[in-house]
Amino acid sequence: DGYLLFPHAFVHATGSLDDTGDPVDWAAGFTARNPGPQLLFMRGAGVVAYPDPRYVGEGRPYLRLTVSDAVYRAVRARADWWAGPEGSVYDLRRRNCISFVADLARLAGLQTAAEPSMKPGTFLEATAALNPLAAWREETTPVTEAAAGPRPEGR
């Protein structure tokens, strides 16, 4: 409907915790609290966004890996840090949705492509190439994924 959706890149965790059996279905990304052209010239407040299931379902997955309960909890804690006062600074060119995904991916043990970047798909393709065992394949079972939202027309 002509709306630009955020965040462009996000992490999606699914499965269940080994120690409790609790189900997991959590997605989060980082974006500007007030997206707009002002971000071309200045930093702004950032927010950890929790995309709705439809948006997550329309995203293109790039990475998939199984992580321990401890790593999952560390990823969640790091996302909480991004949502807090120290972590919530958004900079379109230096600290954006890709920076968030890269930070959480490194925490999960992955190598990441060069940052900063403003092209989620390009960044995630390069990161998948650095981590061939975690590159998206339909036949694996996910626990944590890194994905990019639906591509706007022309991208």
N, CA, C and O atoms as a GROMACS GRO file, in nm:
protein
  620
    1ASP      N    1   0.081  -0.121   0.000
    1ASP     CA    2   0.000   0.000   0.000
    1ASP      C    3   0.085   0.127   0.000
    1ASP      O    4   0.041   0.231   0.048
    2GLY      N    5   0.205   0.118  -0.052
    2GLY     CA    6   0.290   0.236  -0.059
    2GLY      C    7   0.363   0.268   0.070
    2GLY      O    8   0.431   0.370   0.076
    3TYR      N    9   0.352   0.184   0.173
    3TYR     CA   10   0.422   0.209   0.298
    3TYR      C   11   0.557   0.140   0.296
    3TYR      O   12   0.569   0.028   0.247
    4LEU      N   13   0.658   0.207   0.349
    4LEU     CA   14   0.791   0.149   0.361
    4LEU      C   15   0.799   0.087   0.500
    4LEU      O   16   0.777   0.155   0.600
    5LEU      N   17   0.830  -0.041   0.506
    5LEU     CA   18   0.830  -0.113   0.633
    5LEU      C   19   0.969  -0.121   0.692
    5LEU      O   20   1.068  -0.132   0.620
    6PHE      N   21   0.977  -0.116   0.823
    6PHE     CA   22   1.103  -0.124   0.896
    6PHE      C   23   1.088  -0.228   1.006
    6PHE      O   24   0.976  -0.250   1.050
    7PRO      N   25   1.191  -0.291   1.051
    7PRO     CA   26   1.329  -0.283   1.004
    7PRO      C   27   1.349  -0.365   0.877
    7PRO      O   28   1.278  -0.462   0.853
    8HIS      N   29   1.447  -0.324   0.797
    8HIS     CA   30   1.474  -0.395   0.673
    8HIS      C   31   1.539  -0.530   0.698
    8HIS      O   32   1.510  -0.627   0.629
    9ALA      N   33   1.628  -0.538   0.798
    9ALA     CA   34   1.694  -0.664   0.834
    9ALA      C   35   1.657  -0.695   0.979
    9ALA      O   36   1.646  -0.605   1.062
   10PHE      N   37   1.639  -0.823   1.007
   10PHE     CA   38   1.600  -0.862   1.143
   10PHE      C   39   1.646  -1.003   1.172
   10PHE      O   40   1.688  -1.076   1.082
   11VAL      N   41   1.639  -1.040   1.298
   11VAL     CA   42   1.671  -1.175   1.344
   11VAL      C   43   1.540  -1.242   1.383
   11VAL      O   44   1.454  -1.180   1.445
   12HIS      N   45   1.527  -1.368   1.346
   12HIS     CA   46   1.406  -1.444   1.381
   12HIS      C   47   1.451  -1.576   1.445
   12HIS      O   48   1.524  -1.653   1.383
   13ALA      N   49   1.408  -1.600   1.567
   13ALA     CA   50   1.442  -1.724   1.639
   13ALA      C   51   1.316  -1.807   1.655
   13ALA      O   52   1.212  -1.757   1.696
   14THR      N   53   1.326  -1.936   1.622
   14THR     CA   54   1.215  -2.029   1.638
   14THR      C   55   1.268  -2.160   1.694
   14THR      O   56   1.386  -2.190   1.684
   15GLY      N   57   1.179  -2.237   1.753
   15GLY     CA   58   1.217  -2.368   1.806
   15GLY      C   59   1.166  -2.380   1.948
   15GLY      O   60   1.058  -2.333   1.982
   16SER      N   61   1.246  -2.446   2.031
   16SER     CA   62   1.212  -2.457   2.173
   16SER      C   63   1.341  -2.465   2.253
   16SER      O   64   1.445  -2.509   2.203
   17LEU      N   65   1.333  -2.422   2.377
   17LEU     CA   66   1.449  -2.425   2.465
   17LEU      C   67   1.469  -2.568   2.516
   17LEU      O   68   1.373  -2.635   2.554
   18ASP      N   69   1.593  -2.612   2.517
   18ASP     CA   70   1.623  -2.748   2.564
   18ASP      C   71   1.596  -2.763   2.713
   18ASP      O   72   1.544  -2.865   2.757
   19ASP      N   73   1.633  -2.660   2.791
   19ASP     CA   74   1.624  -2.676   2.936
   19ASP      C   75   1.483  -2.667   2.993
   19ASP      O   76   1.456  -2.724   3.098
   20THR      N   77   1.392  -2.598   2.925
   20THR     CA   78   1.256  -2.582   2.977
   20THR      C   79   1.149  -2.638   2.884
   20THR      O   80   1.037  -2.666   2.927
   21GLY      N   81   1.184  -2.655   2.756
   21GLY     CA   82   1.086  -2.697   2.658
   21GLY      C   83   0.996  -2.584   2.610
   21GLY      O   84   0.909  -2.605   2.527
   22ASP      N   85   1.019  -2.462   2.663
   22ASP     CA   86   0.937  -2.347   2.622
   22ASP      C   87   0.954  -2.320   2.474
   22ASP      O   88   1.066  -2.323   2.422
   23PRO      N   89   0.842  -2.293   2.404
   23PRO     CA   90   0.853  -2.260   2.262
   23PRO      C   91   0.914  -2.122   2.242
   23PRO      O   92   0.900  -2.033   2.326
   24VAL      N   93   0.983  -2.106   2.128
   24VAL     CA   94   1.046  -1.979   2.092
   24VAL      C   95   0.995  -1.938   1.955
   24VAL      O   96   1.000  -2.015   1.860
   25ASP      N   97   0.946  -1.817   1.946
   25ASP     CA   98   0.911  -1.754   1.819
   25ASP      C   99   0.925  -1.604   1.840
   25ASP      O  100   0.829  -1.536   1.875
   26TRP      N  101   1.046  -1.554   1.818
   26TRP     CA  102   1.082  -1.417   1.850
   26TRP      C  103   1.154  -1.356   1.731
   26TRP      O  104   1.244  -1.417   1.674
   27ALA      N  105   1.114  -1.237   1.692
   27ALA     CA  106   1.180  -1.164   1.584
   27ALA      C  107   1.205  -1.021   1.630
   27ALA      O  108   1.122  -0.962   1.698
   28ALA      N  109   1.320  -0.968   1.594
   28ALA     CA  110   1.353  -0.830   1.632
   28ALA      C  111   1.450  -0.771   1.530
   28ALA      O  112   1.531  -0.841   1.470
   29GLY      N  113   1.439  -0.642   1.513
   29GLY     CA  114   1.530  -0.566   1.428
   29GLY      C  115   1.547  -0.428   1.489
   29GLY      O  116   1.480  -0.393   1.586
   30PHE      N  117   1.635  -0.350   1.432
   30PHE     CA  118   1.664  -0.216   1.484
   30PHE      C  119   1.634  -0.115   1.375
   30PHE      O  120   1.671  -0.134   1.259
   31THR      N  121   1.567  -0.009   1.412
   31THR     CA  122   1.531   0.094   1.316
   31THR      C  123   1.526   0.230   1.386
   31THR      O  124   1.539   0.239   1.508
   32ALA      N  125   1.506   0.333   1.309
   32ALA     CA  126   1.490   0.467   1.365
   32ALA      C  127   1.353   0.479   1.429
   32ALA      O  128   1.253   0.429   1.376
   33ARG      N  129   1.348   0.545   1.541
   33ARG     CA  130   1.219   0.568   1.607
   33ARG      C  131   1.129   0.652   1.517
   33ARG      O  132   1.008   0.630   1.510
   34ASN      N  133   1.188   0.749   1.448
   34ASN     CA  134   1.114   0.837   1.357
   34ASN      C  135   1.182   0.838   1.221
   34ASN      O  136   1.257   0.931   1.191
   35PRO      N  137   1.159   0.736   1.138
   35PRO     CA  138   1.222   0.734   1.006
   35PRO      C  139   1.184   0.858   0.924
   35PRO      O  140   1.072   0.908   0.934
   36GLY      N  141   1.277   0.905   0.846
   36GLY     CA  142   1.249   1.020   0.760
   36GLY      C  143   1.377   1.076   0.701
   36GLY      O  144   1.486   1.028   0.733
   37PRO      N  145   1.364   1.175   0.615
   37PRO     CA  146   1.481   1.232   0.546
   37PRO      C  147   1.581   1.299   0.640
   37PRO      O  148   1.697   1.317   0.603
   38GLN      N  149   1.539   1.338   0.759
   38GLN     CA  150   1.631   1.400   0.854
   38GLN      C  151   1.748   1.308   0.888
   38GLN      O  152   1.855   1.355   0.926
   39LEU      N  153   1.727   1.178   0.874
   39LEU     CA  154   1.832   1.082   0.908
   39LEU      C  155   1.947   1.081   0.806
   39LEU      O  156   2.051   1.020   0.830
   40LEU      N  157   1.927   1.148   0.694
   40LEU     CA  158   2.038   1.163   0.598
   40LEU      C  159   2.144   1.257   0.653
   40LEU      O  160   2.259   1.253   0.609
   41PHE      N  161   2.106   1.342   0.749
   41PHE     CA  162   2.195   1.447   0.798
   41PHE      C  163   2.231   1.436   0.945
   41PHE      O  164   2.325   1.502   0.990
   42MET      N  165   2.159   1.354   1.020
   42MET     CA  166   2.184   1.349   1.164
   42MET      C  167   2.146   1.214   1.222
   42MET      O  168   2.072   1.136   1.163
   43ARG      N  169   2.201   1.187   1.341
   43ARG     CA  170   2.164   1.067   1.415
   43ARG      C  171   2.026   1.088   1.475
   43ARG      O  172   1.978   1.201   1.486
   44GLY      N  173   1.964   0.979   1.513
   44GLY     CA  174   1.834   0.989   1.577
   44GLY      C  175   1.818   0.880   1.681
   44GLY      O  176   1.906   0.796   1.701
   45ALA      N  177   1.704   0.881   1.745
   45ALA     CA  178   1.672   0.777   1.841
   45ALA      C  179   1.642   0.648   1.765
   45ALA      O  180   1.574   0.649   1.663
   46GLY      N  181   1.693   0.539   1.817
   46GLY     CA  182   1.667   0.409   1.758
   46GLY      C  183   1.575   0.329   1.848
   46GLY      O  184   1.557   0.359   1.966
   47VAL      N  185   1.517   0.227   1.790
   47VAL     CA  186   1.426   0.140   1.864
   47VAL      C  187   1.441  -0.003   1.812
   47VAL      O  188   1.456  -0.026   1.693
   48VAL      N  189   1.436  -0.098   1.905
   48VAL     CA  190   1.428  -0.238   1.865
   48VAL      C  191   1.282  -0.263   1.831
   48VAL      O  192   1.194  -0.247   1.915
   49ALA      N  193   1.259  -0.303   1.708
   49ALA     CA  194   1.122  -0.327   1.660
   49ALA      C  195   1.098  -0.477   1.653
   49ALA      O  196   1.188  -0.556   1.626
   50TYR      N  197   0.974  -0.512   1.678
   50TYR     CA  198   0.933  -0.652   1.675
   50TYR      C  199   0.834  -0.668   1.560
   50TYR      O  200   0.714  -0.646   1.577
   51PRO      N  201   0.885  -0.705   1.442
   51PRO     CA  202   0.799  -0.711   1.324
   51PRO      C  203   0.686  -0.813   1.341
   51PRO      O  204   0.702  -0.915   1.407
   52ASP      N  205   0.572  -0.782   1.281
   52ASP     CA  206   0.459  -0.874   1.292
   52ASP      C  207   0.487  -1.001   1.211
   52ASP      O  208   0.569  -0.999   1.118
   53PRO      N  209   0.420  -1.110   1.244
   53PRO     CA  210   0.446  -1.238   1.178
   53PRO      C  211   0.432  -1.234   1.025
   53PRO      O  212   0.505  -1.304   0.955
   54ARG      N  213   0.341  -1.155   0.975
   54ARG     CA  214   0.325  -1.146   0.829
   54ARG      C  215   0.450  -1.088   0.763
   54ARG      O  216   0.496  -1.138   0.661
   55TYR      N  217   0.504  -0.982   0.822
   55TYR     CA  218   0.626  -0.920   0.770
   55TYR      C  219   0.741  -1.020   0.777
   55TYR      O  220   0.818  -1.032   0.681
   56VAL      N  221   0.754  -1.089   0.889
   56VAL     CA  222   0.860  -1.188   0.905
   56VAL      C  223   0.844  -1.298   0.799
   56VAL      O  224   0.942  -1.339   0.738
   57GLY      N  225   0.721  -1.343   0.779
   57GLY     CA  226   0.695  -1.449   0.682
   57GLY      C  227   0.725  -1.409   0.539
   57GLY      O  228   0.755  -1.494   0.455
   58GLU      N  229   0.718  -1.280   0.509
   58GLU     CA  230   0.746  -1.232   0.374
   58GLU      C  231   0.895  -1.202   0.351
   58GLU      O  232   0.937  -1.176   0.238
   59GLY      N  233   0.973  -1.205   0.459
   59GLY     CA  234   1.115  -1.177   0.448
   59GLY      C  235   1.189  -1.290   0.377
   59GLY      O  236   1.140  -1.403   0.370
   60ARG      N  237   1.305  -1.258   0.325
   60ARG     CA  238   1.389  -1.359   0.259
   60ARG      C  239   1.498  -1.402   0.357
   60ARG      O  240   1.580  -1.319   0.396
   61PRO      N  241   1.501  -1.528   0.396
   61PRO     CA  242   1.606  -1.575   0.488
   61PRO      C  243   1.740  -1.591   0.418
   61PRO      O  244   1.747  -1.627   0.300
   62TYR      N  245   1.846  -1.563   0.492
   62TYR     CA  246   1.982  -1.577   0.438
   62TYR      C  247   2.066  -1.673   0.520
   62TYR      O  248   2.153  -1.742   0.466
   63LEU      N  249   2.042  -1.677   0.651
   63LEU     CA  250   2.123  -1.759   0.741
   63LEU      C  251   2.032  -1.841   0.831
   63LEU      O  252   1.921  -1.800   0.864
   64ARG      N  253   2.080  -1.958   0.869
   64ARG     CA  254   2.004  -2.042   0.961
   64ARG      C  255   2.105  -2.124   1.041
   64ARG      O  256   2.193  -2.188   0.984
   65LEU      N  257   2.091  -2.122   1.172
   65LEU     CA  258   2.180  -2.202   1.255
   65LEU      C  259   2.110  -2.242   1.383
   65LEU      O  260   2.018  -2.174   1.431
   66THR      N  261   2.155  -2.352   1.437
   66THR     CA  262   2.106  -2.399   1.565
   66THR      C  263   2.199  -2.344   1.672
   66THR      O  264   2.321  -2.354   1.662
   67VAL      N  265   2.139  -2.287   1.776
   67VAL     CA  266   2.218  -2.231   1.886
   67VAL      C  267   2.174  -2.293   2.018
   67VAL      O  268   2.063  -2.346   2.029
   68SER      N  269   2.261  -2.286   2.116
   68SER     CA  270   2.230  -2.336   2.249
   68SER      C  271   2.133  -2.241   2.319
   68SER      O  272   2.113  -2.128   2.276
   69ASP      N  273   2.073  -2.288   2.426
   69ASP     CA  274   1.987  -2.202   2.508
   69ASP      C  275   2.065  -2.080   2.556
   69ASP      O  276   2.012  -1.969   2.558
   70ALA      N  277   2.191  -2.101   2.596
   70ALA     CA  278   2.273  -1.991   2.646
   70ALA      C  279   2.296  -1.885   2.539
   70ALA      O  280   2.288  -1.766   2.567
   71VAL      N  281   2.325  -1.927   2.417
   71VAL     CA  282   2.346  -1.831   2.308
   71VAL      C  283   2.215  -1.758   2.278
   71VAL      O  284   2.216  -1.637   2.258
   72TYR      N  285   2.104  -1.830   2.273
   72TYR     CA  286   1.975  -1.765   2.250
   72TYR      C  287   1.949  -1.658   2.356
   72TYR      O  288   1.908  -1.547   2.323
   73ARG      N  289   1.972  -1.691   2.481
   73ARG     CA  290   1.949  -1.593   2.589
   73ARG      C  291   2.046  -1.475   2.577
   73ARG      O  292   2.008  -1.362   2.607
   74ALA      N  293   2.169  -1.500   2.535
   74ALA     CA  294   2.266  -1.392   2.516
   74ALA      C  295   2.221  -1.300   2.402
   74ALA      O  296   2.235  -1.178   2.412
   75VAL      N  297   2.168  -1.358   2.295
   75VAL     CA  298   2.117  -1.278   2.183
   75VAL      C  299   2.001  -1.191   2.231
   75VAL      O  300   1.995  -1.072   2.198
   76ARG      N  301   1.909  -1.248   2.307
   76ARG     CA  302   1.796  -1.171   2.360
   76ARG      C  303   1.843  -1.058   2.452
   76ARG      O  304   1.791  -0.947   2.446
   77ALA      N  305   1.942  -1.088   2.536
   77ALA     CA  306   1.995  -0.985   2.626
   77ALA      C  307   2.063  -0.873   2.547
   77ALA      O  308   2.050  -0.756   2.582
   78ARG      N  309   2.134  -0.910   2.441
   78ARG     CA  310   2.199  -0.807   2.359
   78ARG      C  311   2.095  -0.721   2.287
   78ARG      O  312   2.113  -0.600   2.275
   79ALA      N  313   1.987  -0.782   2.240
   79ALA     CA  314   1.878  -0.704   2.179
   79ALA      C  315   1.819  -0.608   2.281
   79ALA      O  316   1.785  -0.495   2.247
   80ASP      N  317   1.807  -0.652   2.406
   80ASP     CA  318   1.758  -0.563   2.512
   80ASP      C  319   1.853  -0.445   2.531
   80ASP      O  320   1.808  -0.333   2.556
   81TRP      N  321   1.985  -0.470   2.520
   81TRP     CA  322   2.082  -0.362   2.533
   81TRP      C  323   2.059  -0.259   2.421
   81TRP      O  324   2.062  -0.138   2.445
   82TRP      N  325   2.038  -0.307   2.299
   82TRP     CA  326   2.012  -0.217   2.186
   82TRP      C  327   1.887  -0.133   2.213
   82TRP      O  328   1.878  -0.020   2.166
   83ALA      N  329   1.792  -0.187   2.286
   83ALA     CA  330   1.668  -0.115   2.315
   83ALA      C  331   1.685  -0.016   2.430
   83ALA      O  332   1.599   0.069   2.452
   84GLY      N  333   1.795  -0.026   2.504
   84GLY     CA  334   1.816   0.059   2.621
   84GLY      C  335   1.884   0.190   2.586
   84GLY      O  336   1.914   0.216   2.470
   85PRO      N  337   1.909   0.273   2.687
   85PRO     CA  338   1.966   0.407   2.665
   85PRO      C  339   2.101   0.407   2.595
   85PRO      O  340   2.126   0.493   2.511
   86GLU      N  341   2.189   0.313   2.627
   86GLU     CA  342   2.322   0.310   2.565
   86GLU      C  343   2.319   0.262   2.421
   86GLU      O  344   2.399   0.306   2.339
   87GLY      N  345   2.228   0.172   2.389
   87GLY     CA  346   2.228   0.110   2.258
   87GLY      C  347   2.134   0.169   2.156
   87GLY      O  348   2.137   0.130   2.039
   88SER      N  349   2.051   0.262   2.196
   88SER     CA  350   1.941   0.305   2.108
   88SER      C  351   1.970   0.426   2.020
   88SER      O  352   1.878   0.500   1.986
   89VAL      N  353   2.095   0.446   1.983
   89VAL     CA  354   2.129   0.555   1.892
   89VAL      C  355   2.128   0.500   1.749
   89VAL      O  356   2.197   0.403   1.719
   90TYR      N  357   2.050   0.563   1.663
   90TYR     CA  358   2.039   0.521   1.523
   90TYR      C  359   2.117   0.617   1.435
   90TYR      O  360   2.104   0.739   1.448
   91ASP      N  361   2.199   0.561   1.346
   91ASP     CA  362   2.274   0.640   1.249
   91ASP      C  363   2.261   0.564   1.116
   91ASP      O  364   2.313   0.454   1.103
   92LEU      N  365   2.194   0.622   1.020
   92LEU     CA  366   2.165   0.556   0.894
   92LEU      C  367   2.288   0.495   0.829
   92LEU      O  368   2.280   0.385   0.774
   93ARG      N  369   2.400   0.563   0.835
   93ARG     CA  370   2.521   0.516   0.767
   93ARG      C  371   2.611   0.429   0.854
   93ARG      O  372   2.693   0.354   0.800
   94ARG      N  373   2.599   0.437   0.986
   94ARG     CA  374   2.694   0.369   1.074
   94ARG      C  375   2.634   0.275   1.177
   94ARG      O  376   2.705   0.191   1.232
   95ARG      N  377   2.505   0.288   1.205
   95ARG     CA  378   2.444   0.209   1.314
   95ARG      C  379   2.297   0.189   1.283
   95ARG      O  380   2.212   0.264   1.332
   96ASN      N  381   2.268   0.089   1.202
   96ASN     CA  382   2.134   0.071   1.150
   96ASN      C  383   2.088  -0.075   1.168
   96ASN      O  384   2.145  -0.147   1.250
   97CYS      N  385   1.988  -0.117   1.094
   97CYS     CA  386   1.935  -0.254   1.107
   97CYS      C  387   2.043  -0.357   1.080
   97CYS      O  388   2.043  -0.463   1.141
   98ILE      N  389   2.134  -0.328   0.988
   98ILE     CA  390   2.240  -0.422   0.954
   98ILE      C  391   2.339  -0.434   1.070
   98ILE      O  392   2.387  -0.543   1.099
   99SER      N  393   2.370  -0.323   1.135
   99SER     CA  394   2.460  -0.326   1.250
   99SER      C  395   2.403  -0.414   1.361
   99SER      O  396   2.476  -0.489   1.425
  100PHE      N  397   2.272  -0.405   1.381
  100PHE     CA  398   2.203  -0.486   1.482
  100PHE      C  399   2.215  -0.635   1.449
  100PHE      O  400   2.254  -0.714   1.534
  101VAL      N  401   2.182  -0.672   1.326
  101VAL     CA  402   2.190  -0.811   1.284
  101VAL      C  403   2.335  -0.861   1.292
  101VAL      O  404   2.359  -0.973   1.337
  102ALA      N  405   2.430  -0.780   1.250
  102ALA     CA  406   2.571  -0.819   1.255
  102ALA      C  407   2.616  -0.844   1.399
  102ALA      O  408   2.684  -0.942   1.426
  103ASP      N  409   2.577  -0.756   1.490
  103ASP     CA  410   2.614  -0.771   1.630
  103ASP      C  411   2.560  -0.902   1.687
  103ASP      O  412   2.633  -0.976   1.752
  104LEU      N  413   2.433  -0.931   1.661
  104LEU     CA  414   2.374  -1.054   1.712
  104LEU      C  415   2.430  -1.177   1.644
  104LEU      O  416   2.446  -1.282   1.707
  105ALA      N  417   2.462  -1.166   1.515
  105ALA     CA  418   2.522  -1.278   1.442
  105ALA      C  419   2.659  -1.313   1.499
  105ALA      O  420   2.692  -1.430   1.517
  106ARG      N  421   2.740  -1.211   1.528
  106ARG     CA  422   2.872  -1.236   1.588
  106ARG      C  423   2.857  -1.302   1.725
  106ARG      O  424   2.935  -1.391   1.760
  107LEU      N  425   2.760  -1.258   1.800
  107LEU     CA  426   2.734  -1.317   1.931
  107LEU      C  427   2.699  -1.466   1.918
  107LEU      O  428   2.731  -1.546   2.006
  108ALA      N  429   2.634  -1.502   1.809
  108ALA     CA  430   2.598  -1.642   1.782
  108ALA      C  431   2.713  -1.720   1.718
  108ALA      O  432   2.697  -1.838   1.686
  109GLY      N  433   2.829  -1.654   1.699
  109GLY     CA  434   2.947  -1.724   1.649
  109GLY      C  435   2.972  -1.713   1.500
  109GLY      O  436   3.058  -1.784   1.448
  110LEU      N  437   2.900  -1.627   1.431
  110LEU     CA  438   2.918  -1.613   1.286
  110LEU      C  439   3.019  -1.504   1.253
  110LEU      O  440   3.036  -1.408   1.328
  111GLN      N  441   3.086  -1.519   1.139
  111GLN     CA  442   3.166  -1.411   1.083
  111GLN      C  443   3.069  -1.322   1.007
  111GLN      O  444   2.970  -1.370   0.952
  112THR      N  445   3.096  -1.192   1.004
  112THR     CA  446   3.007  -1.101   0.932
  112THR      C  447   3.084  -1.024   0.826
  112THR      O  448   3.204  -1.001   0.836
  113ALA      N  449   3.011  -0.985   0.724
  113ALA     CA  450   3.067  -0.904   0.615
  113ALA      C  451   3.103  -0.766   0.667
  113ALA      O  452   3.069  -0.730   0.780
  114ALA      N  453   3.172  -0.690   0.584
  114ALA     CA  454   3.215  -0.556   0.621
  114ALA      C  455   3.096  -0.467   0.653
  114ALA      O  456   2.992  -0.474   0.588
  115GLU      N  457   3.116  -0.384   0.752
  115GLU     CA  458   3.017  -0.282   0.789
  115GLU      C  459   3.089  -0.148   0.782
  115GLU      O  460   3.212  -0.147   0.772
  116PRO      N  461   3.020  -0.038   0.786
  116PRO     CA  462   2.875  -0.030   0.780
  116PRO      C  463   2.824  -0.049   0.638
  116PRO      O  464   2.897  -0.033   0.540
  117SER      N  465   2.700  -0.082   0.630
  117SER     CA  466   2.637  -0.105   0.501
  117SER      C  467   2.496  -0.049   0.506
  117SER      O  468   2.436  -0.037   0.613
  118MET      N  469   2.444  -0.014   0.389
  118MET     CA  470   2.305   0.032   0.382
  118MET      C  471   2.225  -0.059   0.289
  118MET      O  472   2.116  -0.022   0.245
  119LYS      N  473   2.279  -0.177   0.259
  119LYS     CA  474   2.210  -0.272   0.171
  119LYS      C  475   2.196  -0.405   0.244
  119LYS      O  476   2.288  -0.487   0.239
  120PRO      N  477   2.083  -0.428   0.311
  120PRO     CA  478   2.067  -0.551   0.390
  120PRO      C  479   2.090  -0.679   0.310
  120PRO      O  480   2.160  -0.768   0.357
  121GLY      N  481   2.032  -0.689   0.191
  121GLY     CA  482   2.048  -0.810   0.112
  121GLY      C  483   2.193  -0.838   0.076
  121GLY      O  484   2.239  -0.951   0.088
  122THR      N  485   2.264  -0.736   0.033
  122THR     CA  486   2.405  -0.751  -0.005
  122THR      C  487   2.488  -0.792   0.116
  122THR      O  488   2.572  -0.882   0.106
  123PHE      N  489   2.464  -0.727   0.230
  123PHE     CA  490   2.536  -0.762   0.353
  123PHE      C  491   2.509  -0.907   0.392
  123PHE      O  492   2.603  -0.980   0.424
  124LEU      N  493   2.383  -0.949   0.390
  124LEU     CA  494   2.349  -1.084   0.433
  124LEU      C  495   2.399  -1.189   0.334
  124LEU      O  496   2.437  -1.298   0.376
  125GLU      N  497   2.400  -1.160   0.204
  125GLU     CA  498   2.457  -1.253   0.107
  125GLU      C  499   2.606  -1.273   0.133
  125GLU      O  500   2.655  -1.386   0.130
  126ALA      N  501   2.676  -1.164   0.159
  126ALA     CA  502   2.820  -1.173   0.186
  126ALA      C  503   2.846  -1.245   0.319
  126ALA      O  504   2.942  -1.322   0.329
  127THR      N  505   2.763  -1.222   0.418
  127THR     CA  506   2.778  -1.291   0.546
  127THR      C  507   2.749  -1.440   0.530
  127THR      O  508   2.819  -1.523   0.588
  128ALA      N  509   2.648  -1.474   0.452
  128ALA     CA  510   2.618  -1.616   0.426
  128ALA      C  511   2.737  -1.683   0.357
  128ALA      O  512   2.768  -1.798   0.386
  129ALA      N  513   2.803  -1.613   0.265
  129ALA     CA  514   2.918  -1.669   0.195
  129ALA      C  515   3.034  -1.695   0.292
  129ALA      O  516   3.112  -1.789   0.272
  130LEU      N  517   3.046  -1.614   0.395
  130LEU     CA  518   3.151  -1.633   0.496
  130LEU      C  519   3.118  -1.749   0.590
  130LEU      O  520   3.207  -1.800   0.659
  131ASN      N  521   2.993  -1.790   0.594
  131ASN     CA  522   2.947  -1.893   0.686
  131ASN      C  523   2.869  -2.000   0.608
  131ASN      O  524   2.748  -2.014   0.628
  132PRO      N  525   2.936  -2.077   0.522
  132PRO     CA  526   2.864  -2.170   0.435
  132PRO      C  527   2.779  -2.272   0.511
  132PRO      O  528   2.675  -2.315   0.460
  133LEU      N  529   2.820  -2.311   0.630
  133LEU     CA  530   2.740  -2.408   0.706
  133LEU      C  531   2.612  -2.347   0.761
  133LEU      O  532   2.517  -2.418   0.795
  134ALA      N  533   2.608  -2.214   0.770
  134ALA     CA  534   2.489  -2.146   0.820
  134ALA      C  535   2.407  -2.083   0.707
  134ALA      O  536   2.300  -2.026   0.732
  135ALA      N  537   2.455  -2.092   0.584
  135ALA     CA  538   2.380  -2.034   0.472
  135ALA      C  539   2.246  -2.105   0.460
  135ALA      O  540   2.237  -2.226   0.482
  136TRP      N  541   2.144  -2.031   0.427
  136TRP     CA  542   2.007  -2.083   0.422
  136TRP      C  543   1.995  -2.202   0.330
  136TRP      O  544   2.034  -2.196   0.213
  137ARG      N  545   1.941  -2.310   0.383
  137ARG     CA  546   1.905  -2.428   0.305
  137ARG      C  547   1.773  -2.478   0.360
  137ARG      O  548   1.756  -2.486   0.482
  138GLU      N  549   1.682  -2.512   0.274
  138GLU     CA  550   1.548  -2.556   0.315
  138GLU      C  551   1.549  -2.679   0.404
  138GLU      O  552   1.459  -2.695   0.487
  139GLU      N  553   1.648  -2.766   0.389
  139GLU     CA  554   1.643  -2.893   0.459
  139GLU      C  555   1.688  -2.887   0.604
  139GLU      O  556   1.681  -2.988   0.674
  140THR      N  557   1.734  -2.770   0.654
  140THR     CA  558   1.780  -2.762   0.793
  140THR      C  559   1.667  -2.716   0.884
  140THR      O  560   1.568  -2.660   0.838
  141THR      N  561   1.682  -2.741   1.013
  141THR     CA  562   1.583  -2.700   1.113
  141THR      C  563   1.633  -2.573   1.180
  141THR      O  564   1.745  -2.572   1.230
  142PRO      N  565   1.553  -2.465   1.184
  142PRO     CA  566   1.602  -2.339   1.237
  142PRO      C  567   1.589  -2.327   1.388
  142PRO      O  568   1.500  -2.385   1.450
  143VAL      N  569   1.677  -2.251   1.444
  143VAL     CA  570   1.659  -2.197   1.578
  143VAL      C  571   1.673  -2.046   1.568
  143VAL      O  572   1.592  -1.973   1.625
  144THR      N  573   1.775  -1.997   1.498
  144THR     CA  574   1.792  -1.854   1.481
  144THR      C  575   1.821  -1.826   1.335
  144THR      O  576   1.900  -1.897   1.273
  145GLU      N  577   1.758  -1.722   1.280
  145GLU     CA  578   1.778  -1.684   1.141
  145GLU      C  579   1.805  -1.535   1.134
  145GLU      O  580   1.762  -1.459   1.221
  146ALA      N  581   1.876  -1.494   1.033
  146ALA     CA  582   1.888  -1.353   1.001
  146ALA      C  583   1.819  -1.336   0.867
  146ALA      O  584   1.843  -1.412   0.773
  147ALA      N  585   1.734  -1.235   0.857
  147ALA     CA  586   1.656  -1.217   0.736
  147ALA      C  587   1.646  -1.070   0.703
  147ALA      O  588   1.676  -0.984   0.786
  148ALA      N  589   1.606  -1.042   0.582
  148ALA     CA  590   1.578  -0.906   0.540
  148ALA      C  591   1.432  -0.900   0.501
  148ALA      O  592   1.377  -0.996   0.446
  149GLY      N  593   1.370  -0.788   0.530
  149GLY     CA  594   1.229  -0.770   0.497
  149GLY      C  595   1.208  -0.770   0.348
  149GLY      O  596   1.304  -0.772   0.271
  150PRO      N  597   1.083  -0.770   0.307
  150PRO     CA  598   1.052  -0.768   0.164
  150PRO      C  599   1.121  -0.652   0.097
  150PRO      O  600   1.124  -0.541   0.149
  151ARG      N  601   1.178  -0.677  -0.020
  151ARG     CA  602   1.247  -0.571  -0.092
  151ARG      C  603   1.148  -0.475  -0.155
  151ARG      O  604   1.053  -0.517  -0.222
  152PRO      N  605   1.169  -0.343  -0.133
  152PRO     CA  606   1.085  -0.246  -0.202
  152PRO      C  607   1.108  -0.255  -0.352
  152PRO      O  608   1.213  -0.301  -0.396
  153GLU      N  609   1.011  -0.214  -0.430
  153GLU     CA  610   1.024  -0.216  -0.576
  153GLU      C  611   1.150  -0.141  -0.616
  153GLU      O  612   1.182  -0.037  -0.559
  154GLY      N  613   1.220  -0.195  -0.716
  154GLY     CA  614   1.338  -0.127  -0.769
  154GLY      C  615   1.466  -0.154  -0.693
  154GLY      O  616   1.569  -0.098  -0.729
  155ARG      N  617   1.465  -0.240  -0.589
  155ARG     CA  618   1.586  -0.268  -0.512
  155ARG      C  619   1.628  -0.410  -0.532
  155ARG      O  620   1.728  -0.453  -0.475
   0.00000   0.00000   0.00000
